Coordinates of C-alpha atoms and ligand atoms in Angstrom, one line a residue:
M223 CA -8.8 24.8 -11.3
K224 CA -9.5 23.2 -14.4
I225 CA -9.8 19.9 -14.9
P226 CA -8.5 19.1 -18.7
E227 CA -11.4 17.8 -20.7
G228 CA -11.3 13.7 -21.4
L229 CA -8.4 13.3 -18.8
V230 CA -8.3 9.3 -17.5
Y231 CA -6.9 8.9 -14.0
L232 CA -5.6 5.2 -13.3
D233 CA -3.1 5.9 -11.1
N234 CA -5.3 4.9 -7.9
N235 CA -2.3 2.5 -6.0
A236 CA -0.5 6.2 -6.1
T237 CA -3.8 7.9 -4.4
T238 CA -7.7 7.7 -4.9
A239 CA -10.4 10.5 -5.2
C240 CA -12.1 10.6 -1.9
F241 CA -15.6 9.7 -2.3
P242 CA -18.2 12.5 -1.8
E243 CA -19.5 10.6 1.2
V244 CA -16.3 10.5 3.1
V245 CA -16.0 14.3 2.6
E246 CA -19.3 15.0 3.7
A247 CA -18.8 13.2 6.6
M248 CA -15.8 14.9 7.4
A249 CA -17.2 18.1 7.1
P250 CA -18.8 19.2 10.4
Y251 CA -15.5 18.1 12.0
W252 CA -13.5 21.3 10.6
S253 CA -15.9 23.7 12.0
A254 CA -18.8 22.9 14.4
A255 CA -17.5 19.7 16.2
F256 CA -13.8 20.9 15.9
G257 CA -13.2 19.8 19.4
N258 CA -10.0 18.7 20.7
A259 CA -10.7 14.6 21.6
E260 CA -8.8 14.5 24.7
S261 CA -10.8 17.7 26.1
A262 CA -13.4 16.8 29.1
H263 CA -15.9 19.4 27.7
F264 CA -18.9 19.1 25.4
A265 CA -16.7 19.7 22.3
G266 CA -14.1 17.2 23.2
R267 CA -16.5 14.5 24.4
T268 CA -18.2 15.0 21.0
A269 CA -14.6 14.8 19.1
R270 CA -14.0 11.6 21.0
R271 CA -17.6 9.8 20.4
A272 CA -16.6 10.2 16.9
V273 CA -12.9 8.9 17.1
E274 CA -14.0 5.8 19.1
A275 CA -17.1 5.1 16.9
A276 CA -14.3 5.3 13.8
R277 CA -12.0 3.0 15.5
A278 CA -14.9 0.6 16.0
T279 CA -16.0 0.6 12.5
V280 CA -12.3 0.3 11.5
A281 CA -11.8 -2.9 13.6
G282 CA -15.2 -4.3 12.8
A283 CA -14.2 -4.0 8.9
L284 CA -11.3 -5.9 9.5
D285 CA -12.5 -8.6 12.3
A286 CA -9.9 -7.0 14.9
D287 CA -10.5 -5.4 18.1
P288 CA -10.9 -2.0 18.8
G289 CA -8.4 -1.9 21.2
Q290 CA -6.2 -3.6 18.6
I291 CA -6.3 -0.5 15.9
F292 CA -3.8 3.1 16.5
F293 CA -4.7 5.7 14.3
T294 CA -1.8 7.4 12.4
S295 CA -1.2 9.8 10.0
G296 CA -0.6 7.0 7.2
A297 CA 1.6 4.0 6.6
T298 CA 4.8 5.8 6.3
E299 CA 4.3 6.5 9.6
G300 CA 3.2 3.0 10.6
N301 CA 5.9 1.1 9.0
N302 CA 8.5 3.7 10.6
W303 CA 7.0 3.3 14.0
I304 CA 7.5 -0.9 14.2
F305 CA 11.2 -0.4 13.1
Q306 CA 11.8 2.1 15.4
A307 CA 9.8 0.1 18.2
F308 CA 11.7 -2.9 17.3
A309 CA 15.0 -1.0 17.2
D310 CA 14.2 0.7 20.9
S311 CA 13.8 -2.7 22.5
K312 CA 17.4 -3.2 22.0
P313 CA 16.6 -6.9 21.2
A314 CA 19.1 -9.6 21.5
A315 CA 17.9 -11.0 18.3
R316 CA 19.5 -8.8 16.0
R317 CA 18.8 -10.1 12.5
V318 CA 15.8 -8.3 10.6
A319 CA 14.4 -9.6 7.2
V320 CA 12.1 -7.7 4.5
S321 CA 11.5 -8.1 0.9
A322 CA 13.6 -6.7 -1.4
I323 CA 10.6 -5.3 -2.9
E324 CA 8.9 -3.3 -0.4
H325 CA 7.8 0.3 -0.1
K326 CA 10.4 2.6 0.7
S327 CA 8.7 3.7 4.1
V328 CA 9.8 -0.2 4.7
L329 CA 13.2 -0.5 2.8
N330 CA 14.5 2.5 3.8
A331 CA 13.6 2.0 7.4
A332 CA 15.4 -1.5 7.6
K333 CA 18.5 0.0 5.8
R334 CA 18.5 2.8 9.1
L335 CA 18.6 -0.3 11.2
E336 CA 21.4 -1.8 8.9
A337 CA 23.0 1.7 9.9
F338 CA 22.5 0.9 13.4
G339 CA 24.4 -2.3 13.2
F340 CA 21.4 -4.9 12.5
E341 CA 22.4 -8.0 10.1
V342 CA 19.3 -7.0 6.9
S343 CA 18.3 -9.8 4.9
F344 CA 16.5 -8.7 1.6
L345 CA 14.5 -11.4 0.7
P346 CA 14.6 -12.3 -3.0
V347 CA 11.5 -12.5 -5.4
T348 CA 10.4 -14.7 -8.2
R349 CA 10.3 -13.7 -11.8
D350 CA 6.6 -12.8 -11.1
G351 CA 7.3 -11.0 -8.0
V352 CA 6.6 -13.3 -5.2
V353 CA 8.8 -13.7 -2.3
D354 CA 10.7 -16.8 -2.9
L355 CA 9.4 -19.1 0.1
A356 CA 13.0 -21.5 -0.1
A357 CA 15.0 -18.2 0.1
A358 CA 13.0 -17.2 3.2
R359 CA 13.2 -20.1 5.1
E360 CA 17.3 -19.9 5.0
A361 CA 17.0 -16.2 5.9
I362 CA 14.5 -16.4 8.9
R363 CA 16.1 -18.3 11.6
P364 CA 16.9 -18.1 15.2
G365 CA 18.2 -14.7 16.0
T366 CA 15.9 -13.1 13.6
G367 CA 14.0 -10.5 15.6
L368 CA 11.5 -8.5 13.0
V369 CA 10.2 -9.7 9.7
S370 CA 8.4 -7.3 7.3
V371 CA 6.9 -8.4 4.2
Q372 CA 3.6 -6.2 2.4
L373 CA 0.3 -8.0 1.6
A374 CA 0.5 -6.7 -2.0
N375 CA 3.1 -4.9 -4.0
N376 CA 2.3 -1.2 -5.0
E377 CA 3.7 -1.6 -8.4
T378 CA 3.0 -5.2 -10.0
G379 CA -0.4 -5.9 -7.5
V380 CA 1.1 -9.2 -6.8
V381 CA 0.1 -10.7 -3.5
Q382 CA 2.4 -12.0 -1.0
P383 CA 2.3 -15.3 0.9
V384 CA 2.2 -13.4 3.9
R385 CA 0.5 -16.0 6.0
E386 CA 3.3 -18.4 5.2
L387 CA 5.9 -15.9 6.1
A388 CA 4.5 -14.6 9.4
A389 CA 4.6 -18.7 10.2
L390 CA 8.1 -19.1 9.4
A391 CA 8.9 -15.4 11.6
H392 CA 7.0 -16.9 14.7
E393 CA 9.0 -20.5 14.3
A394 CA 12.0 -18.4 14.6
G395 CA 10.9 -16.1 17.5
A396 CA 10.5 -13.1 15.2
F397 CA 7.8 -10.6 15.5
F398 CA 5.9 -10.3 12.1
H399 CA 4.9 -6.8 10.5
C400 CA 3.0 -6.4 7.3
D401 CA 2.4 -3.5 5.0
A402 CA -1.2 -3.9 4.1
V403 CA -1.7 -0.8 2.3
Q404 CA -2.4 -1.7 -1.2
A405 CA -4.4 -5.0 -0.5
L406 CA -6.9 -3.2 1.6
G407 CA -10.4 -2.6 -0.1
K408 CA -9.0 -4.7 -3.1
M409 CA -8.9 -8.6 -1.5
P410 CA -10.9 -9.7 1.0
F411 CA -8.9 -10.3 4.5
S412 CA -9.2 -10.9 8.2
L413 CA -6.9 -9.6 10.6
A414 CA -7.4 -12.2 13.3
N415 CA -6.4 -14.9 10.3
L416 CA -3.9 -13.3 8.3
G417 CA -1.3 -14.3 11.6
V418 CA 0.3 -10.8 11.5
D419 CA 1.8 -9.0 14.8
S420 CA 1.0 -5.8 13.3
A421 CA 0.1 -3.9 9.9
A422 CA 0.3 -0.6 8.5
F423 CA -2.8 1.3 6.5
S424 CA -3.5 4.6 4.8
A425 CA -7.1 6.2 4.0
H426 CA -6.0 7.9 0.7
K427 CA -5.6 4.7 -0.8
I428 CA -9.4 3.5 -0.2
H429 CA -11.0 7.0 -1.5
G430 CA -10.6 8.5 2.5
P431 CA -8.4 11.6 3.2
K432 CA -4.7 11.9 3.1
G433 CA -2.8 12.2 6.2
A434 CA -4.6 9.8 7.8
G435 CA -4.4 6.0 8.5
F436 CA -4.4 3.2 11.1
L437 CA -1.6 0.9 12.7
F438 CA -3.0 -2.8 14.1
L439 CA -1.1 -3.8 17.1
R440 CA -2.4 -7.7 17.6
A441 CA -0.9 -7.3 21.3
G442 CA -2.9 -4.1 21.7
A443 CA -1.1 -1.1 23.7
N444 CA -0.4 -2.6 27.1
R445 CA 1.1 -6.1 26.1
F446 CA 2.9 -4.7 23.1
P447 CA 6.3 -6.2 23.2
F448 CA 8.6 -3.0 22.3
P449 CA 8.6 0.4 23.8
M450 CA 6.6 3.2 22.3
P451 CA 8.8 5.3 20.0
L452 CA 6.6 8.2 20.3
A453 CA 7.0 10.4 23.6
G454 CA 3.8 13.2 24.2
G455 CA 0.9 13.5 25.8
G456 CA -0.3 9.8 25.3
Q457 CA -3.4 9.8 22.9
E458 CA -3.8 6.8 21.2
R459 CA -2.9 4.7 24.7
G460 CA 0.7 6.2 24.2
V461 CA 1.2 4.2 20.7
R462 CA 0.7 7.8 18.2
P463 CA 0.7 10.7 20.8
G464 CA -0.4 14.1 19.4
T465 CA -3.6 15.5 18.8
H466 CA -6.4 13.8 17.2
N467 CA -6.8 14.2 13.2
V468 CA -10.4 14.2 13.8
P469 CA -11.8 14.7 10.6
G470 CA -9.2 12.3 9.0
I471 CA -10.4 9.4 11.5
V472 CA -14.0 10.0 10.7
G473 CA -12.9 10.5 6.6
L474 CA -11.2 6.8 7.0
A475 CA -13.9 5.3 9.0
K476 CA -16.7 6.3 6.4
A477 CA -14.1 4.9 3.3
M478 CA -13.8 1.8 5.4
E479 CA -17.9 1.8 5.7
L480 CA -17.7 1.9 1.9
L481 CA -15.2 -0.7 1.1
P482 CA -16.2 -2.6 -2.3
E483 CA -18.1 -5.8 -1.8
S484 CA -16.7 -9.5 -3.2
S485 CA -18.9 -8.6 -6.5
A486 CA -17.8 -5.4 -7.2
L487 CA -14.0 -6.7 -6.6
A488 CA -15.1 -9.1 -9.4
R489 CA -16.4 -6.8 -11.8
M490 CA -12.6 -4.6 -11.4
K491 CA -11.2 -7.8 -12.0
A492 CA -13.2 -8.4 -15.2
M493 CA -12.5 -5.1 -16.7
R494 CA -8.8 -5.1 -16.2
D495 CA -8.5 -8.5 -17.8
E496 CA -10.3 -7.1 -20.8
F497 CA -7.8 -4.5 -20.3
E498 CA -5.0 -6.8 -20.5
K499 CA -6.4 -8.2 -23.4
A500 CA -7.3 -5.5 -25.5
I501 CA -3.2 -4.1 -24.9
L502 CA -2.0 -7.8 -26.0
A503 CA -4.1 -7.9 -29.0
A504 CA -2.8 -4.7 -30.3
I505 CA 0.9 -4.9 -29.2
P506 CA 1.4 -8.3 -28.8
D507 CA 5.5 -8.3 -27.8
C508 CA 3.8 -6.2 -24.6
R509 CA 4.5 -8.7 -21.3
I510 CA 2.2 -8.3 -17.9
N511 CA 4.6 -8.5 -14.8
G512 CA 3.6 -11.0 -12.3
A513 CA 1.2 -12.2 -15.0
E514 CA 1.6 -15.4 -13.4
A515 CA 0.9 -14.9 -9.9
E516 CA -1.7 -13.9 -7.7
R517 CA -2.7 -10.2 -8.2
L518 CA -4.7 -7.2 -7.0
P519 CA -7.8 -6.6 -9.2
N520 CA -6.9 -3.5 -9.9
T521 CA -3.3 -3.2 -11.0
T522 CA -1.6 -4.0 -14.4
N523 CA 2.0 -3.4 -14.8
L524 CA 3.3 -4.1 -18.4
V525 CA 6.5 -3.7 -20.7
I526 CA 6.2 -2.7 -24.1
P527 CA 9.8 -3.2 -25.2
G528 CA 11.2 0.1 -27.4
S529 CA 8.8 2.6 -25.4
P530 CA 10.4 4.3 -22.5
S531 CA 7.8 4.8 -20.0
E532 CA 9.1 8.5 -19.6
L533 CA 8.6 9.1 -23.5
M534 CA 5.2 7.3 -23.3
L535 CA 4.2 9.5 -20.1
A536 CA 5.2 12.7 -21.7
N537 CA 3.1 11.9 -24.8
M538 CA 0.0 11.2 -23.2
P539 CA -0.9 14.4 -20.9
L540 CA -4.5 13.0 -20.6
L541 CA -3.5 9.8 -19.4
C542 CA -2.5 9.7 -15.3
I543 CA -0.8 6.5 -15.0
S544 CA 3.0 6.0 -13.5
S545 CA 6.2 4.5 -14.5
G546 CA 7.1 2.4 -11.5
S547 CA 6.0 3.9 -7.9
A548 CA 4.6 6.8 -7.8
C549 CA 7.2 7.8 -5.0
N550 CA 10.3 6.9 -7.6
S551 CA 8.6 8.9 -10.6
G552 CA 11.0 11.7 -11.5
V553 CA 14.0 8.8 -11.6
M554 CA 15.0 7.8 -15.1
E555 CA 16.2 4.5 -13.9
G556 CA 13.6 1.7 -13.8
S557 CA 11.8 0.4 -11.3
F558 CA 13.8 -1.3 -8.4
V559 CA 10.8 -3.9 -7.9
L560 CA 11.0 -4.6 -11.4
R561 CA 14.8 -5.1 -11.6
Q562 CA 14.1 -7.6 -8.2
M563 CA 12.0 -9.4 -10.6
G564 CA 15.2 -10.0 -13.1
L565 CA 13.6 -7.5 -15.9
S566 CA 17.0 -6.0 -17.7
A567 CA 17.4 -2.1 -17.0
E568 CA 15.8 -1.2 -20.3
E569 CA 12.7 -3.5 -19.9
A570 CA 12.2 -2.1 -16.4
A571 CA 12.4 1.7 -17.5
S572 CA 9.7 0.6 -20.5
S573 CA 7.2 -0.2 -17.8
L574 CA 4.0 1.6 -17.0
R575 CA 1.9 0.9 -14.1
V576 CA -2.1 1.2 -14.6
S577 CA -4.1 1.0 -11.7
G578 CA -8.0 1.7 -11.6
S579 CA -10.2 1.6 -8.7
I580 CA -14.1 1.1 -8.2
L581 CA -15.0 4.9 -9.3
T582 CA -12.9 3.2 -13.0
S583 CA -15.5 2.6 -16.1
S584 CA -14.5 0.0 -18.5
E585 CA -14.6 3.0 -21.2
E586 CA -11.7 4.8 -19.3
L587 CA -9.6 1.4 -19.4
M588 CA -10.6 1.6 -23.4
R589 CA -9.5 4.9 -23.7
A590 CA -6.5 4.4 -22.0
V591 CA -5.7 1.2 -23.9
S592 CA -6.3 3.5 -27.3
M593 CA -3.7 6.4 -25.8
I594 CA -1.2 3.2 -24.9
V595 CA -1.4 1.9 -28.3
T596 CA -1.3 4.9 -30.6
T597 CA 1.3 6.5 -28.2
S598 CA 3.6 3.4 -28.5
Q599 CA 3.4 2.8 -32.2
H600 CA 4.7 6.4 -32.6
I601 CA 7.4 6.3 -30.4
R602 CA 8.3 2.8 -31.9
S603 CA 8.2 4.3 -35.5
M604 CA 10.8 7.1 -34.7
A605 CA 13.4 4.7 -33.3
I606 CA 16.1 4.3 -35.9
Ligands
PMP2030 N1 3.3 1.3 1.5 C1 3.0 0.8 0.6 C2 2.9 -0.3 -0.5 C3 2.1 2.4 -0.5 O1 2.1 2.0 -2.0 C4 2.1 3.6 -0.1 C5 1.8 4.3 -0.7 N2 2.5 5.0 -1.9 C6 2.9 3.7 1.3 C7 3.0 2.3 2.0 C8 2.8 4.9 2.2 O2 1.9 5.4 2.7 P1 1.3 6.7 2.9 O3 1.3 7.7 2.1 O4 0.1 6.8 3.7 O5 2.6 7.2 4.0

C-alpha cells in the first residue's frame, strides 16, 4: 500500500489513526494470548484478566464504576441496543424524543420505533445547531419513556445541553440515553455527573481500533430497567453476549489511557482557531456553522458559497476532509444536520467538515487552508 506524498488527513470525526501504543498493546492478544475470556483454563484466564483490567481503565477514565461498563462493537450497536431494549420492555409511556441532528444510528433507530407505533418527537435545533430547550420542554412531558440526545454533533462539533435535557427527561419519568462518541477525548466530562442513564462510545474515534466500543449503563446489568435485547452465552453479564473481542478491548483501554489532557485540548483549539482565522481572511464570505455555540476543539464546519462541496473534494485529492458526515458521503444532497440548522439546500451542499486530532500539526492545517482557498477560487472563477 502506498500513501500519496503530501496527503493531509483532517477527517478525524469519521475515524482516527490507531496510536502505535494501541497497536502494540493489542498485538499479543491476536496470537500468544488468544484465549477465550470465558474459558476456565490458563489461556482463558489470561484473556479474562486483560478484559477486566480494560474495564477498570475505561471506568476510571470517565469517573464510572467498572460494573457500569459493557464492551460492544461500537456506538451503532450501543445506540441500537438502548432503543431495542426500551421497545422490548413494552412500555406504557410510548413517547420518544431524539434531537433532529442525531447520528443515523439513533435517528433510524427512533424511526424504527415510530414504525412500531411509538410517537417520536424530533427535537429542533437553533441556527447554531444547539437543541432548542424551549421546544424540548414542550416535547418531553409525562408519557415520554425514552429521550436520546448526543453530547456533541459529529458534523459541526456543537456541544449539546445534555445535563439540562437529562433533567427534563427525568422530571417526565423518562430514561435518558446519550450518544457520547464525538465528545470522548475532545472535552472533559464525568459519567458520574452528566446525569445520563446510558451512553454509547466507540474506540475508533479516539485513536483506538475499529469494531470496539462500550456502553455505559448507570444501573449496571442487574438493576437495568429494560430486558436485555440480545440472547446468547451471557458474556458481559448478559448485556452483550458473544465472544469478547479481546484485542479490540485491550486497544480501546490503551486509547482511553492516552486521552488528551486539557492542555493538549487547549492547543488543539488554538490551532483550530488559527485555521478558521486564515480561511475567513482569505474567503471573507465563508461562514463557520455553529460559530456562536460551544464546540469541540477539533471541528470546523464551514460554508463556502458558490463552491459545491462535492466539486471541492474532487479537486483536492490530497486533502482528506468530508462534506457532511462520512456516513452520508456519496449522496449529493446537503447534510440534514445543516438543513436542520436552517441552511438552504445550496448552502448545505457547499459545506465542508474539517476535523483534526491530537496528531494534527498546524503546518497540516495551513496546507489545508491553502488547498481549500485555491480550489474554491478556481471553482468560483469557472462559475458563469
Ligand atoms: N454516533 C456518532 C455521533 C458518530 O459520529 C458515529 C460514527 N460516525 C457513530 C455514532 C457510530 O459509531 P460506530 O462507528 O462505532 O458504530
